[in-house]
């Protein structure tokens, strides 16, 4: 069998007294201060009180709805950061902490904790006697998943990166019906999952698919360099994009496919000398985004078919299982029912499908 070593998730187990202190200072004091001072990016919905994954997902879906409604040309880039908590640079994080008013002793403690911590490996076989530690020649970066300050530090870091991206790249700008109000943004993010959108609001004749491709390539490369400069890196396997270009025929508009328009987005990852091609999907191809299958055409039938198939499988397995009725109810009420209710907030199913 394939153990898939690369997919193993590293969980950092910190002493409870230290971890509790980090949670109180970072999560309960620093984050509210950052909210009050507008330090946090308005397009980042992760690790914030009163916001959740559905908010970011709903923004992406509503954006796709507006693109279809107004027949706008543009592009959407979906990307994921590789192990964001494990790649943060402690000294760079300390700059954000000082900007928010964290005392010197607490900031110094946060940095030294990363450099002086001794990491043992704990498995089902026990705890290793040997350990690894950060050294001047081989520094160890990253907060680690499980540390109380990790979510807040990544929130401060990515908010700064998104603010820089907004200054350097073009995004989407939508107007109200009377055009007196407008809303513009360049991305929608939830923790390390980011969707970058570029939409051409000018007349179709003034732009070409190649110009939209150039804009998206600039946005993708800029975002990659911002992440790389802060210690992060884009995950190439989870990065793809859609080109939305309307083709009119007999008074009807359809989204162009890859066979109609052949365009490529190529970016350089980190210090790579050669550019890597980002996978492009057709607008009718679905992609899993924050747990829901979506596409620019707004077709949720693949998601409905998938949930229907899983529902049948779960029913058949429960029918032939030996677990008690009490545990079956717990499975249904605590796990299965929330998983079904989650997608209802952002999907649109036909009446015939729900009968």
XYZ file of C-alpha atoms in Angstrom, residues 37-318:
282
model
C -7.974 49.034 14.458
C -8.958 47.603 11.029
C -5.631 45.787 10.825
C -7.255 42.644 9.417
C -8.143 42.232 5.769
C -11.898 42.398 5.069
C -11.605 39.543 2.538
C -10.080 37.086 5.045
C -12.840 35.084 6.752
C -10.762 32.521 8.651
C -9.790 32.555 12.348
C -12.161 35.456 13.093
C -15.113 35.632 15.444
C -18.467 35.837 13.681
C -17.083 34.651 10.336
C -16.981 31.180 8.841
C -16.127 29.240 5.701
C -19.629 29.714 4.281
C -19.087 33.490 4.200
C -16.055 33.201 1.922
C -17.743 30.547 -0.199
C -20.911 32.617 -0.558
C -18.870 35.611 -1.742
C -17.250 33.452 -4.432
C -20.581 32.030 -5.604
C -22.307 35.440 -5.653
C -19.373 36.786 -7.686
C -19.882 33.992 -10.224
C -23.601 34.812 -10.289
C -22.831 38.479 -11.082
C -20.415 37.445 -13.839
C -23.146 35.356 -15.475
C -25.885 37.945 -14.923
C -23.945 40.843 -16.480
C -22.072 38.662 -19.015
C -18.689 39.878 -17.789
C -15.381 38.568 -19.074
C -12.740 37.627 -16.544
C -10.838 34.868 -14.791
C -10.883 33.105 -11.432
C -7.815 31.573 -9.794
C -8.256 29.074 -6.954
C -5.188 28.279 -4.889
C -4.107 26.803 -1.600
C -1.037 27.529 0.500
C 1.200 24.599 1.396
C 1.343 24.109 5.195
C 0.834 27.792 6.008
C 1.276 27.395 9.786
C 4.544 25.501 9.337
C 6.252 28.075 7.087
C 5.833 31.383 8.934
C 9.042 33.276 9.771
C 9.089 34.119 13.525
C 10.978 37.414 13.102
C 8.569 38.580 10.399
C 5.598 37.618 12.558
C 7.093 39.668 15.383
C 6.806 42.809 13.222
C 3.030 42.324 13.072
C 2.881 41.695 16.818
C 4.764 44.921 17.570
C 2.492 46.847 15.214
C -0.480 45.672 17.267
C 1.146 46.815 20.530
C 2.296 43.517 22.002
C 4.873 44.182 24.779
C 8.542 43.481 24.065
C 8.778 40.606 26.544
C 5.831 38.765 25.000
C 7.131 39.334 21.464
C 10.616 38.153 22.417
C 9.166 35.096 24.133
C 7.183 34.184 21.012
C 10.306 34.304 18.833
C 12.551 32.493 21.306
C 9.956 29.786 21.808
C 10.289 28.857 18.139
C 14.083 28.893 18.222
C 14.704 27.128 21.543
C 11.927 24.538 21.520
C 13.066 20.908 21.416
C 10.853 18.812 19.160
C 10.390 15.164 20.032
C 8.411 12.803 17.805
C 5.458 11.039 19.379
C 3.785 8.082 17.699
C 1.801 5.027 18.784
C 5.162 3.382 19.551
C 6.035 6.071 22.101
C 8.182 9.223 22.295
C 11.652 9.374 20.772
C 14.693 10.011 22.969
C 16.322 12.168 20.312
C 14.982 15.550 19.257
C 15.542 18.238 16.668
C 15.933 21.952 17.314
C 16.382 25.156 15.364
C 20.011 26.233 14.923
C 21.627 29.357 13.395
C 22.873 27.292 10.446
C 19.601 25.391 9.968
C 16.797 27.560 11.360
C 13.406 25.990 11.884
C 10.520 28.176 10.748
C 6.803 27.873 11.353
C 4.447 27.976 14.297
C 3.028 24.502 13.822
C -0.527 23.200 13.878
C -1.736 22.951 17.466
C 0.073 25.911 18.946
C -2.273 28.461 20.500
C -0.818 31.456 18.667
C -0.623 29.871 15.199
C -4.098 30.862 13.880
C -3.701 34.479 15.006
C -0.174 34.871 13.655
C -1.230 33.516 10.264
C -4.240 35.863 10.296
C -1.946 38.867 10.855
C 0.485 37.691 8.172
C -2.063 36.925 5.454
C -3.946 40.184 6.126
C -0.774 42.114 5.330
C -0.208 40.060 2.180
C -3.787 40.591 0.989
C -3.482 44.341 1.570
C -0.344 44.372 -0.592
C -2.079 42.282 -3.267
C -4.946 44.767 -3.367
C -2.470 47.592 -4.080
C -0.516 45.698 -6.747
C -3.204 43.864 -8.744
C -6.592 44.425 -10.348
C -9.601 42.514 -9.133
C -13.352 42.828 -9.454
C -15.493 45.934 -9.018
C -19.268 45.611 -8.855
C -21.803 48.454 -8.852
C -25.290 48.824 -7.448
C -28.243 49.215 -9.808
C -28.092 53.020 -9.565
C -24.250 52.871 -9.733
C -23.970 55.110 -6.664
C -22.341 52.385 -4.589
C -19.556 50.002 -5.527
C -17.595 47.171 -3.960
C -14.148 46.072 -5.095
C -11.839 43.302 -3.972
C -9.076 41.183 -5.417
C -9.555 37.952 -3.438
C -11.772 35.944 -1.093
C -9.859 33.915 1.483
C -10.530 31.447 4.254
C -7.348 30.719 6.243
C -4.977 29.478 3.479
C -7.599 28.839 0.787
C -7.748 31.831 -1.562
C -9.756 32.667 -4.666
C -8.395 35.510 -6.824
C -10.847 37.086 -9.272
C -10.256 39.470 -12.158
C -13.198 40.858 -14.116
C -13.113 43.213 -17.073
C -15.775 45.893 -16.528
C -15.076 47.581 -19.866
C -16.693 46.773 -23.199
C -15.934 43.351 -24.610
C -14.342 44.791 -27.768
C -11.705 46.639 -25.721
C -10.206 43.480 -24.250
C -9.027 40.122 -25.552
C -8.712 36.729 -23.839
C -4.938 37.173 -23.934
C -5.165 40.443 -21.991
C -7.287 38.765 -19.307
C -4.771 35.926 -19.208
C -1.962 38.452 -18.652
C -3.873 40.079 -15.799
C -4.488 36.734 -14.108
C -0.885 35.647 -14.634
C 0.298 38.880 -13.009
C -2.039 38.323 -10.060
C -0.965 34.691 -9.634
C 2.741 35.527 -9.819
C 2.383 38.449 -7.415
C 0.485 36.341 -4.896
C 3.085 33.563 -5.159
C 5.945 36.003 -4.577
C 4.196 37.602 -1.609
C 3.718 34.179 -0.034
C 7.275 33.113 -0.820
C 8.711 36.308 0.648
C 6.904 35.614 3.929
C 8.039 31.971 4.070
C 4.992 30.431 2.372
C 4.501 28.632 -0.911
C 1.625 27.891 -3.248
C 0.571 24.262 -3.571
C 0.814 23.600 -7.310
C -1.443 20.527 -7.208
C -4.296 22.549 -5.678
C -3.930 25.599 -7.939
C -6.069 26.020 -11.065
C -7.970 28.711 -12.934
C -11.032 29.368 -15.076
C -11.102 31.726 -18.066
C -14.545 33.270 -18.501
C -15.044 34.617 -22.025
C -18.486 34.973 -23.520
C -19.083 33.794 -27.083
C -22.231 35.120 -28.759
C -24.013 33.066 -31.397
C -27.591 33.592 -32.676
C -28.261 35.977 -29.810
C -27.200 33.478 -27.137
C -24.109 33.742 -24.955
C -22.058 30.746 -23.839
C -18.760 30.497 -21.987
C -15.813 29.628 -24.215
C -14.086 26.285 -23.694
C -10.400 25.401 -23.839
C -10.849 24.211 -27.416
C -12.324 27.600 -28.382
C -9.579 29.690 -26.758
C -6.178 28.235 -25.947
C -4.525 30.308 -23.212
C -1.995 29.450 -20.527
C -1.029 30.937 -17.193
C 2.569 30.239 -16.231
C 4.292 31.345 -13.023
C 7.583 30.674 -11.289
C 7.410 29.024 -7.875
C 9.929 30.332 -5.353
C 13.442 30.383 -6.792
C 12.598 28.149 -9.747
C 14.256 29.301 -12.950
C 11.553 27.877 -15.219
C 7.871 28.734 -15.211
C 5.202 26.148 -14.377
C 1.875 25.983 -16.204
C -1.192 26.348 -13.986
C -3.983 23.926 -14.802
C -6.953 25.493 -16.564
C -10.470 24.086 -16.223
C -13.426 24.511 -18.520
C -16.201 26.632 -17.058
C -18.485 23.576 -16.864
C -15.896 21.575 -14.897
C -16.574 21.503 -11.171
C -13.966 21.957 -8.462
C -14.185 21.365 -4.736
C -14.029 24.700 -2.942
C -14.351 24.686 0.854
C -16.276 21.421 0.715
C -18.709 22.292 -2.100
C -18.438 21.477 -5.817
C -18.742 24.747 -7.777
C -18.127 26.057 -11.292
C -18.613 29.412 -13.069
C -21.696 28.138 -14.919
C -23.531 27.753 -11.600
C -24.369 24.079 -12.133
C -24.890 22.320 -8.789
C -26.139 19.054 -10.275
C -22.760 17.301 -9.763
C -22.878 18.263 -6.081
C -26.444 16.969 -5.752
C -25.544 13.682 -7.440
C -22.521 13.254 -5.185
C -24.505 13.866 -1.996
C -27.270 11.547 -3.215
C -24.730 8.801 -3.902
C -23.123 9.205 -0.485
C -26.553 9.205 1.188
C -27.388 5.860 -0.408
C -24.021 4.422 0.636
C -24.422 5.568 4.242
C -27.961 4.148 4.385
C -26.840 0.766 3.074
C -23.900 0.581 5.447
C -26.026 1.471 8.458
